[in-house]
Amino acid sequence: MKYKSVKFSISVSSSTSGVDLETCRDLLAALLGDIGFESFEDTEDGLIGYVPDDIFDTVKLEEVLSFFPLPDVSVTYVINDVEDRDWNVVWEEEGFPPIIIGHDCVIHDNKHIPSEHYPIDLTIEASQSFGTGTHATTRMIVSELLHQDLSGKRVLDCGCGTGILSLLAKKAGAEDVVAYDIDEWCVRNIRHNMEINGVEGIDVLLGDSSVLSHVSGLFDYVLANINRNVLLEDMPHFKEVLNTGGQLILSGFYEQDAPMLIQSASSIGLRLSRSVLSGDWCMLVFSTSSSV
């Protein structure tokens, strides 16, 4: 999948009180998520947003910026094309240091082998796809899964990226794992990561939530670390494949987006079990029962 990177420069007037660059970044990222931007990288004076080339719309972008809700804040931007082979080139060349989550899990690449042993050891090829475990949303879901008993369970990983959540679920005892992603590169990457981790039994599919119509059976855990708009659109599909007593674990959005996700989940019969924050990022866990 081809992407565009848009570099946003944010200028805050010295006469504006109570508004800092971080607040502007968070608000801008939330607004850009509404028009399809999938991920962001902070810069010295703003941020870089990444959006699939086929849905990028300059008219919508101009509308978002023209109605930016903070006074005396100016946002300018520069658009660039991003080739698949250039995506996240720093990760490809340098990798990342081991990430330790709790006392039970370490995530690392082949260039940085941990010095200590952990019950769950995940090797993730550091390449263009998202999901090495460095991001707060990934870490929250990993931590949540480490506190669950996945033995013999069936797990669905929506928008799997590198497949880190699928691999964790399988190593934690899940009997059956299904993963899907809209990016063909991600599908290839998760299969590669399965090989280097010696993991089998993950069914990897290419596509969006429509692939669920071809998947039989229900899942005990449905995981989705995706942007807010996709979660809102796909939540009814997640509910359809969630087993009685199962859990839907969502992240990939800001705390300010949580109320609308909770309302949407409630409208289809899911109840909120807990909410977890890491900085401005949020994770929500929903459950269903025989009474739903």
Coordinates of C-alpha atoms in Angstrom, one line a residue:
M1 CA 0.0 0.0 0.0
K2 CA 1.3 3.5 -0.9
Y3 CA 1.3 6.2 1.7
K4 CA 1.7 10.0 1.8
S5 CA 3.5 11.7 4.6
V6 CA 2.3 15.2 5.5
K7 CA 4.6 17.3 7.6
F8 CA 2.7 19.8 9.7
S9 CA 4.3 22.8 11.2
I10 CA 2.4 24.4 14.1
S11 CA 2.9 28.0 15.2
V12 CA 1.4 29.2 18.4
S13 CA 1.0 32.9 19.0
S14 CA 2.9 34.2 22.0
S15 CA -0.3 36.0 23.0
T16 CA -2.2 32.7 23.3
S17 CA -2.3 31.5 26.9
G18 CA -2.9 28.0 28.1
V19 CA -2.1 26.4 24.8
D20 CA 1.2 24.6 24.1
L21 CA 2.6 22.6 21.2
E22 CA 1.8 19.2 22.7
T23 CA -1.9 20.2 23.1
C24 CA -1.9 21.4 19.5
R25 CA -0.3 18.1 18.3
D26 CA -2.9 16.0 20.1
L27 CA -5.8 18.0 18.8
L28 CA -4.5 18.0 15.2
A29 CA -3.8 14.2 15.3
A30 CA -7.4 13.6 16.5
L31 CA -8.8 15.7 13.7
L32 CA -6.6 14.1 11.0
G33 CA -7.7 10.7 12.3
D34 CA -11.2 11.7 11.2
I35 CA -10.1 12.0 7.6
G36 CA -8.0 8.8 7.4
F37 CA -4.6 9.5 8.8
E38 CA -3.3 6.3 10.5
S39 CA -0.2 7.2 12.4
F40 CA 1.9 10.2 13.6
E41 CA 5.4 11.1 14.4
D42 CA 6.3 14.2 16.5
T43 CA 8.7 16.7 15.1
E44 CA 10.4 19.7 16.7
D45 CA 7.6 22.1 15.6
G46 CA 4.7 19.9 14.9
L47 CA 4.2 16.3 13.6
I48 CA 4.2 14.1 10.5
G49 CA 1.0 12.3 9.6
Y50 CA 0.8 9.2 7.4
V51 CA -2.3 8.5 5.3
P52 CA -3.0 5.9 2.6
D53 CA -2.5 7.4 -0.8
D54 CA -5.8 6.2 -2.2
I55 CA -7.9 8.0 0.4
F56 CA -5.9 11.2 0.8
D57 CA -8.1 14.2 0.1
T58 CA -6.5 17.7 0.1
V59 CA -10.0 19.3 0.2
K60 CA -10.8 17.5 3.5
L61 CA -7.4 18.4 4.8
E62 CA -7.9 22.1 4.1
E63 CA -11.4 22.0 5.7
V64 CA -9.9 20.5 8.9
L65 CA -7.2 23.2 9.1
S66 CA -9.5 26.0 8.3
F67 CA -11.7 25.1 11.3
F68 CA -8.8 24.3 13.7
P69 CA -10.5 25.1 17.0
L70 CA -7.7 26.8 18.8
P71 CA -7.3 30.6 18.3
D72 CA -4.1 32.2 17.1
V73 CA -2.7 28.8 16.0
S74 CA -1.3 28.5 12.5
V75 CA -0.8 25.1 10.8
T76 CA 1.1 24.7 7.5
Y77 CA 2.0 21.5 5.7
V78 CA 4.1 19.9 3.1
I79 CA 3.0 16.7 1.3
N80 CA 5.4 13.9 0.2
D81 CA 5.0 10.4 -1.3
V82 CA 6.3 7.5 0.8
E83 CA 7.5 4.4 -1.0
D84 CA 7.0 1.0 0.6
R85 CA 10.7 0.3 0.7
D86 CA 11.4 3.6 2.4
W87 CA 8.8 3.3 5.2
N88 CA 10.3 3.5 8.6
V89 CA 13.8 3.1 7.3
V90 CA 15.4 4.0 10.7
W91 CA 13.8 0.8 12.2
E92 CA 15.1 -1.2 9.3
E93 CA 18.6 -0.1 9.7
E94 CA 18.9 0.4 13.5
G95 CA 16.3 -1.8 15.0
F96 CA 15.1 -1.2 18.6
P97 CA 16.3 -2.0 22.1
P98 CA 14.5 -4.8 24.0
I99 CA 11.1 -3.8 25.4
I100 CA 10.2 -5.5 28.7
I101 CA 6.5 -5.6 29.6
G102 CA 5.7 -6.7 33.2
H103 CA 7.8 -9.6 34.4
D104 CA 6.7 -12.0 31.8
C105 CA 7.4 -10.7 28.3
V106 CA 10.2 -9.2 26.3
I107 CA 10.0 -7.9 22.7
H108 CA 13.1 -7.5 20.6
D109 CA 14.6 -7.7 17.2
N110 CA 17.5 -9.9 16.0
K111 CA 20.0 -7.1 16.5
H112 CA 19.2 -6.6 20.2
I113 CA 19.1 -9.9 22.1
P114 CA 17.9 -9.5 25.7
S115 CA 20.4 -10.5 28.4
E116 CA 17.7 -12.0 30.7
H117 CA 15.2 -14.8 30.1
Y118 CA 11.4 -14.1 30.1
P119 CA 8.6 -16.6 29.9
I120 CA 7.4 -15.0 26.6
D121 CA 10.1 -14.0 24.2
L122 CA 8.9 -12.3 21.0
T123 CA 11.3 -11.5 18.1
I124 CA 9.9 -8.9 15.8
E125 CA 11.6 -8.1 12.5
A126 CA 12.1 -4.3 12.6
S127 CA 10.7 -3.1 9.4
Q128 CA 8.1 -0.8 7.8
S129 CA 5.0 -2.2 9.6
F130 CA 3.7 -0.8 12.9
G131 CA 3.7 -2.9 16.0
T132 CA 7.1 -3.4 17.6
G133 CA 5.7 -2.8 21.0
T134 CA 7.2 0.7 21.4
H135 CA 3.9 2.5 21.1
A136 CA 1.7 2.9 24.2
T137 CA -1.3 1.4 22.5
T138 CA 0.5 -1.8 21.7
R139 CA 2.0 -2.0 25.2
M140 CA -1.3 -1.6 26.9
I141 CA -2.9 -4.5 24.9
V142 CA 0.1 -6.7 25.5
S143 CA 0.0 -6.0 29.2
E144 CA -3.8 -6.8 29.2
L145 CA -3.3 -10.1 27.4
L146 CA -0.5 -11.1 29.9
H147 CA -3.1 -10.8 32.6
Q148 CA -5.6 -13.0 30.8
D149 CA -5.8 -16.8 30.7
L150 CA -5.6 -17.5 26.9
S151 CA -5.1 -21.2 27.2
G152 CA -7.3 -23.0 24.7
K153 CA -9.0 -19.7 23.7
R154 CA -9.8 -18.4 20.2
V155 CA -8.3 -15.0 19.3
L156 CA -9.0 -12.5 16.5
D157 CA -6.3 -9.8 15.7
C158 CA -7.9 -7.0 13.6
G159 CA -5.4 -4.9 11.7
C160 CA -2.5 -7.1 12.8
G161 CA 0.5 -5.1 11.5
T162 CA 3.6 -7.1 12.4
G163 CA 1.5 -9.6 14.2
I164 CA 2.8 -9.0 17.6
L165 CA -0.5 -9.5 19.3
S166 CA -1.2 -12.7 17.4
L167 CA 2.2 -14.0 18.2
L168 CA 1.8 -13.2 21.9
A169 CA -1.6 -14.8 22.0
K170 CA -0.2 -18.0 20.5
K171 CA 2.8 -18.1 22.8
A172 CA 0.5 -17.5 25.8
G173 CA -1.5 -20.6 24.9
A174 CA -4.3 -19.6 22.6
E175 CA -5.5 -22.6 20.6
D176 CA -6.7 -20.7 17.5
V177 CA -5.6 -17.3 16.2
V178 CA -6.9 -15.5 13.1
A179 CA -5.3 -12.2 12.0
Y180 CA -6.1 -9.8 9.1
D181 CA -4.7 -6.6 7.7
I182 CA -5.5 -4.5 4.6
D183 CA -1.9 -4.1 3.8
E184 CA -0.4 -6.9 1.7
W185 CA 3.1 -6.1 3.1
C186 CA 1.8 -6.7 6.7
V187 CA 0.4 -10.1 5.7
R188 CA 3.8 -11.1 4.4
N189 CA 5.5 -9.6 7.4
I190 CA 3.4 -11.5 10.0
R191 CA 4.1 -14.7 8.2
H192 CA 7.9 -13.9 8.3
N193 CA 7.6 -13.1 12.1
M194 CA 5.8 -16.4 12.6
E195 CA 8.8 -18.2 11.0
I196 CA 11.4 -16.5 13.1
N197 CA 9.4 -17.1 16.3
G198 CA 8.8 -20.8 15.5
V199 CA 5.0 -20.2 15.7
E200 CA 2.4 -22.0 13.7
G201 CA -1.4 -22.0 13.7
I202 CA -2.1 -18.4 12.9
D203 CA -4.5 -18.0 10.0
V204 CA -3.5 -14.7 8.3
L205 CA -5.9 -13.0 5.9
L206 CA -5.6 -10.0 3.5
G207 CA -8.4 -7.5 3.7
D208 CA -10.6 -5.4 6.0
S209 CA -13.3 -6.5 8.4
S210 CA -15.3 -8.0 5.4
V211 CA -13.0 -11.0 5.6
L212 CA -14.8 -12.0 8.7
S213 CA -17.7 -13.2 6.5
H214 CA -15.4 -16.0 5.4
V215 CA -14.3 -17.0 9.0
S216 CA -16.3 -19.6 10.8
G217 CA -17.0 -19.7 14.5
L218 CA -16.8 -17.2 17.3
F219 CA -13.8 -15.7 19.2
D220 CA -13.1 -15.4 22.9
Y221 CA -11.0 -12.4 22.4
V222 CA -11.2 -9.8 19.6
L223 CA -8.2 -7.3 19.5
A224 CA -8.1 -4.1 17.5
N225 CA -5.4 -1.5 17.7
I226 CA -6.7 0.8 14.9
N227 CA -7.7 4.4 14.6
R228 CA -11.0 5.6 16.0
N229 CA -12.9 5.9 12.7
V230 CA -12.2 2.3 11.7
L231 CA -13.1 1.1 15.2
L232 CA -16.5 2.9 15.1
E233 CA -17.2 1.5 11.6
D234 CA -16.1 -2.1 12.4
M235 CA -17.4 -2.6 15.9
P236 CA -20.7 -4.2 14.9
H237 CA -18.6 -6.8 12.9
F238 CA -16.4 -7.4 15.9
K239 CA -19.6 -8.0 18.1
E240 CA -20.9 -10.5 15.6
V241 CA -17.9 -12.8 16.0
L242 CA -17.5 -12.3 19.7
N243 CA -18.3 -15.4 21.8
T244 CA -20.7 -15.2 24.8
G245 CA -18.6 -14.1 27.7
G246 CA -15.8 -12.9 25.3
Q247 CA -13.8 -9.7 25.5
L248 CA -13.3 -7.0 22.9
I249 CA -10.1 -5.1 23.5
L250 CA -9.7 -1.8 21.6
S251 CA -6.9 0.8 21.4
G252 CA -5.3 3.1 18.9
F253 CA -7.1 6.3 19.9
Y254 CA -6.9 9.2 22.3
E255 CA -8.6 9.5 25.7
Q256 CA -10.9 12.2 24.2
D257 CA -12.3 9.6 21.7
A258 CA -13.3 7.1 24.4
P259 CA -16.8 8.4 25.1
M260 CA -18.0 8.0 21.5
L261 CA -16.5 4.5 21.4
I262 CA -18.2 3.5 24.7
Q263 CA -21.5 4.9 23.4
S264 CA -21.2 2.9 20.1
A265 CA -20.3 -0.3 22.0
S266 CA -23.2 0.2 24.4
S267 CA -25.7 0.6 21.5
I268 CA -24.8 -2.9 20.2
G269 CA -25.0 -4.6 23.6
L270 CA -21.4 -4.5 24.8
R271 CA -20.6 -3.3 28.3
L272 CA -17.4 -1.5 29.4
S273 CA -15.3 -3.6 31.7
R274 CA -12.4 -1.2 32.2
S275 CA -10.5 1.7 30.7
V276 CA -6.7 2.1 30.8
L277 CA -4.7 5.2 30.0
S278 CA -1.1 5.7 29.0
G279 CA -0.4 9.3 28.5
D280 CA -3.1 10.6 26.1
W281 CA -3.7 7.2 24.7
C282 CA -6.5 4.9 25.8
M283 CA -7.5 1.2 25.8
L284 CA -11.0 0.0 26.4
V285 CA -12.1 -3.5 27.3
F286 CA -15.7 -4.5 26.6
S287 CA -17.5 -7.8 27.3
T288 CA -20.6 -9.5 26.4
S289 CA -22.6 -12.1 28.3
S290 CA -25.6 -14.4 28.0
S291 CA -27.9 -11.5 29.0
V292 CA -26.8 -9.4 26.0

